[in-house]
Amino acid sequence: MNGKEVSTAVTPGPSDGPRTALVFVSYARGPEGTPLADALSEALRARGCAVSSDHESHLRNPSSVPGWMDDEIASRVVLCVLTPEYLRAFAEMAAGVAPHKGVRYELRLILQRIYDHGGRYGCPVIPVAAPEFEVELAAPTLRALEISRFDPGSGAGADQIVARIAALEGIGGGGVMSIQEQVPPANSRRVFRQVVYNLEDDLPAEEAIRLVRQCLELAEDPELSTDLLQAFPLIADVIKDHGQVDLMRALATECLRFLRSDEPRLR
């Protein structure tokens, strides 16, 4: 790197109408995360991107926060702002102890996008870190992706990030994300995620068991296998809390079925 940036405006192709790059910024509030995310969002908006984050959901007042988050993360390029606070939330989510269920839900959606893509390059999830951030601190899933640098003081790195976003969305060129792929229909995956989201509440035994059964029924769809594996710790805890041996056996069987069918990829 020579320290200079090539300005990359987000412009439409010759045969397209005006297009705006859609970006979702995922970050953790804190002394590092908030100013870095604010500066990044401002720089992206100045370059023509439409930026949103879960911290703005109260301004939009969606009828369903999980549904809104599902749409936002599925239809936008996701930027993960890597800071100690964010990595701590990521680790807590993996361990099933994240303090807020909205945090767990958001991070599970992001992980699902990474898993669905299955590669380092062209992934619609872009980790972004300050210049001094030590890459080794990032979770392996994020560290495996190409990490972009952004300096909140000077704005250095913003043009390269916008260029990556433009390439992914196919703005002004052939991108890897088609418009058809960006907006998923309301399907069994969304229903499954909503059920898992509801399971994180303190529910009466009968309702919790009903939701677990619904999860297992939905997970018979092979497309939901990775969703089930991500939700396994939560579902298993609910089952254990209510002493449902048969449900635990069914959950384990379903997860093992997926692992066996996906064994070559896991290696």
XYZ file of C-alpha atoms in Angstrom:
267
model
C 0.000 0.000 0.000
C 1.319 3.482 -0.865
C -0.936 5.340 1.571
C -2.980 6.901 -1.246
C -6.523 5.933 -2.109
C -8.198 5.612 -5.458
C -11.543 7.374 -5.262
C -14.336 4.936 -6.049
C -17.743 6.526 -6.487
C -20.778 4.268 -6.399
C -22.284 4.925 -9.808
C -24.842 3.028 -11.875
C -23.926 1.039 -14.957
C -24.749 2.427 -18.391
C -27.977 0.448 -18.745
C -29.147 0.733 -15.144
C -31.201 3.316 -13.330
C -29.810 5.024 -10.239
C -28.637 2.476 -7.696
C -27.718 2.975 -4.074
C -25.371 0.636 -2.239
C -27.194 -0.861 0.748
C -25.079 -1.408 3.860
C -25.803 -2.762 7.335
C -23.249 -1.815 9.998
C -23.007 -4.290 12.864
C -21.160 -3.013 15.923
C -21.145 -3.025 19.702
C -21.693 0.175 21.643
C -18.657 1.191 23.634
C -15.709 3.592 23.809
C -14.190 2.088 20.649
C -17.150 0.658 18.779
C -19.473 3.664 18.783
C -17.069 6.335 17.433
C -15.608 3.922 14.881
C -19.054 2.878 13.620
C -20.286 6.483 13.551
C -17.276 7.655 11.530
C -17.565 4.694 9.158
C -21.285 5.255 8.614
C -20.733 8.957 7.946
C -17.961 8.212 5.441
C -20.100 5.656 3.611
C -23.121 7.966 3.449
C -20.886 10.728 2.063
C -19.980 8.297 -0.723
C -23.591 7.503 -1.608
C -24.300 4.416 0.506
C -27.579 3.851 2.351
C -26.471 2.766 5.827
C -28.493 1.204 8.613
C -27.815 -0.678 11.848
C -29.820 -2.412 14.554
C -29.203 0.607 16.798
C -31.552 2.564 14.518
C -34.451 0.109 14.645
C -36.312 2.239 17.197
C -36.392 5.070 14.658
C -38.090 2.841 12.096
C -40.418 1.190 14.639
C -40.826 -2.098 12.728
C -43.782 -4.332 13.590
C -41.314 -7.205 14.079
C -37.714 -6.480 15.073
C -36.490 -9.988 14.101
C -38.266 -9.732 10.750
C -36.813 -6.276 10.118
C -33.320 -7.465 11.058
C -33.737 -10.530 8.831
C -34.539 -8.289 5.854
C -31.765 -5.785 6.582
C -28.991 -8.355 6.986
C -30.193 -10.476 4.063
C -30.576 -7.567 1.617
C -27.495 -5.492 2.451
C -23.756 -5.883 2.507
C -22.891 -6.342 6.181
C -19.937 -4.541 7.752
C -18.796 -5.988 11.087
C -16.922 -3.347 13.095
C -14.219 -5.262 14.958
C -13.559 -3.887 18.434
C -12.990 -5.577 21.813
C -16.669 -5.023 22.678
C -17.842 -6.618 19.434
C -15.539 -9.607 19.745
C -16.679 -10.115 23.331
C -20.320 -10.158 22.183
C -19.366 -12.562 19.381
C -17.687 -14.937 21.855
C -20.613 -14.692 24.284
C -23.063 -15.441 21.498
C -21.068 -18.557 20.533
C -21.178 -19.651 24.178
C -24.913 -18.887 24.423
C -24.467 -16.237 27.099
C -24.820 -12.955 25.163
C -26.586 -10.473 27.472
C -29.344 -9.499 25.035
C -31.294 -11.830 22.796
C -31.311 -9.187 20.047
C -27.501 -9.349 19.998
C -27.553 -13.136 19.721
C -30.135 -12.984 16.960
C -28.198 -10.414 14.918
C -24.900 -12.278 15.167
C -26.517 -15.593 14.259
C -27.931 -13.996 11.096
C -24.494 -12.677 10.188
C -22.879 -16.069 10.776
C -25.524 -17.645 8.567
C -24.644 -15.288 5.707
C -20.990 -16.222 6.087
C -21.782 -19.945 6.132
C -24.115 -19.642 3.149
C -21.357 -18.001 1.129
C -18.698 -20.525 2.097
C -15.566 -18.702 0.940
C -13.037 -16.008 1.831
C -13.528 -13.770 -1.198
C -16.725 -12.186 -2.485
C -18.466 -12.730 0.853
C -21.252 -10.171 1.535
C -19.940 -9.826 5.106
C -16.937 -7.483 5.412
C -15.060 -7.219 8.721
C -13.772 -3.666 9.265
C -11.141 -2.701 11.830
C -9.118 0.334 12.868
C -5.502 0.419 11.598
C -4.068 -0.630 14.972
C -6.459 -3.557 15.486
C -4.693 -6.917 15.915
C -6.259 -9.366 13.464
C -5.309 -12.314 15.673
C -7.905 -11.169 18.234
C -10.816 -11.743 15.856
C -12.912 -14.890 16.027
C -11.737 -17.530 13.492
C -14.922 -17.131 11.415
C -14.263 -13.395 10.963
C -10.503 -13.742 10.716
C -10.959 -16.127 7.780
C -12.521 -13.287 5.768
C -10.690 -10.409 4.121
C -10.540 -7.643 6.747
C -10.698 -3.999 5.624
C -9.032 -1.177 7.552
C -10.643 2.171 8.305
C -9.148 5.133 10.140
C -11.938 7.083 11.892
C -9.712 10.144 12.210
C -8.617 10.593 8.607
C -11.240 8.495 6.816
C -8.489 6.469 5.146
C -9.796 3.146 3.900
C -13.330 4.323 3.129
C -12.821 4.337 -0.640
C -11.524 0.758 -0.645
C -14.491 -0.375 1.444
C -16.933 1.339 -0.928
C -15.173 -0.340 -3.850
C -15.685 -3.735 -2.214
C -19.352 -2.971 -1.566
C -19.849 -1.825 -5.166
C -18.226 -5.007 -6.482
C -20.446 -7.167 -4.309
C -23.643 -5.412 -5.361
C -22.657 -5.225 -9.018
C -22.910 -1.434 -9.084
C -21.129 -0.259 -12.195
C -19.986 -3.785 -12.979
C -20.647 -7.499 -12.580
C -21.059 -8.233 -8.892
C -21.489 -11.475 -7.005
C -24.806 -10.468 -5.398
C -27.727 -10.316 -7.775
C -30.791 -8.302 -6.842
C -32.825 -11.530 -6.875
C -30.484 -13.065 -4.297
C -30.563 -10.063 -1.992
C -34.207 -10.124 -0.870
C -35.372 -13.520 0.396
C -39.048 -14.457 0.509
C -40.804 -15.017 3.817
C -40.076 -18.728 4.166
C -39.413 -21.501 6.645
C -36.001 -20.048 7.545
C -37.581 -16.812 8.714
C -40.221 -18.717 10.670
C -37.493 -20.872 12.246
C -35.482 -17.813 13.286
C -38.560 -16.162 14.776
C -39.314 -19.300 16.793
C -35.721 -19.430 18.076
C -35.940 -15.737 18.962
C -39.104 -16.415 20.974
C -37.477 -19.363 22.732
C -35.044 -16.979 24.425
C -37.892 -15.583 26.546
C -38.765 -17.067 29.930
C -41.760 -19.106 28.767
C -44.190 -21.473 30.493
C -43.122 -25.094 30.051
C -45.954 -25.970 27.682
C -45.189 -23.050 25.335
C -41.423 -23.660 25.393
C -41.888 -27.347 24.518
C -44.301 -26.434 21.730
C -41.736 -24.074 20.213
C -38.987 -26.698 20.445
C -41.204 -29.169 18.597
C -41.875 -26.512 15.958
C -38.123 -25.936 15.551
C -37.536 -29.644 15.009
C -40.350 -29.875 12.474
C -39.033 -26.877 10.531
C -35.461 -28.222 10.677
C -36.504 -31.212 8.577
C -35.934 -28.809 5.683
C -32.284 -29.400 4.636
C -31.910 -25.670 3.975
C -32.234 -25.039 7.721
C -29.498 -27.422 8.831
C -26.926 -24.751 9.637
C -29.579 -22.671 11.394
C -30.347 -25.648 13.613
C -26.682 -26.197 14.461
C -26.296 -22.544 15.447
C -29.395 -22.715 17.624
C -28.442 -26.064 19.170
C -27.105 -24.685 22.513
C -30.249 -22.641 23.125
C -32.677 -25.410 22.139
C -30.726 -27.992 24.159
C -30.835 -25.756 27.252
C -34.606 -25.344 26.947
C -35.060 -29.095 26.557
C -32.852 -29.803 29.598
C -34.692 -27.222 31.684
C -37.935 -29.113 31.102
C -36.538 -32.658 31.268
C -37.662 -33.694 27.788
C -35.464 -36.732 27.042
C -37.281 -37.643 23.829
C -36.893 -34.114 22.460
C -33.171 -34.120 23.287
C -32.791 -37.385 21.421
C -34.682 -35.956 18.441
C -32.521 -32.806 18.456
C -29.291 -34.806 18.568
C -30.505 -37.098 15.785
C -31.376 -34.157 13.541
C -28.001 -32.482 14.103
C -26.088 -35.722 13.496
C -28.052 -36.284 10.295
C -26.880 -32.934 8.975
C -23.281 -33.450 10.065
C -23.127 -36.816 8.311
C -24.663 -35.447 5.121
C -22.241 -32.492 5.139
C -19.169 -34.425 6.224
C -17.021 -33.751 3.118
C -17.545 -29.977 3.403
C -16.764 -29.943 7.131
C -13.402 -31.533 6.483
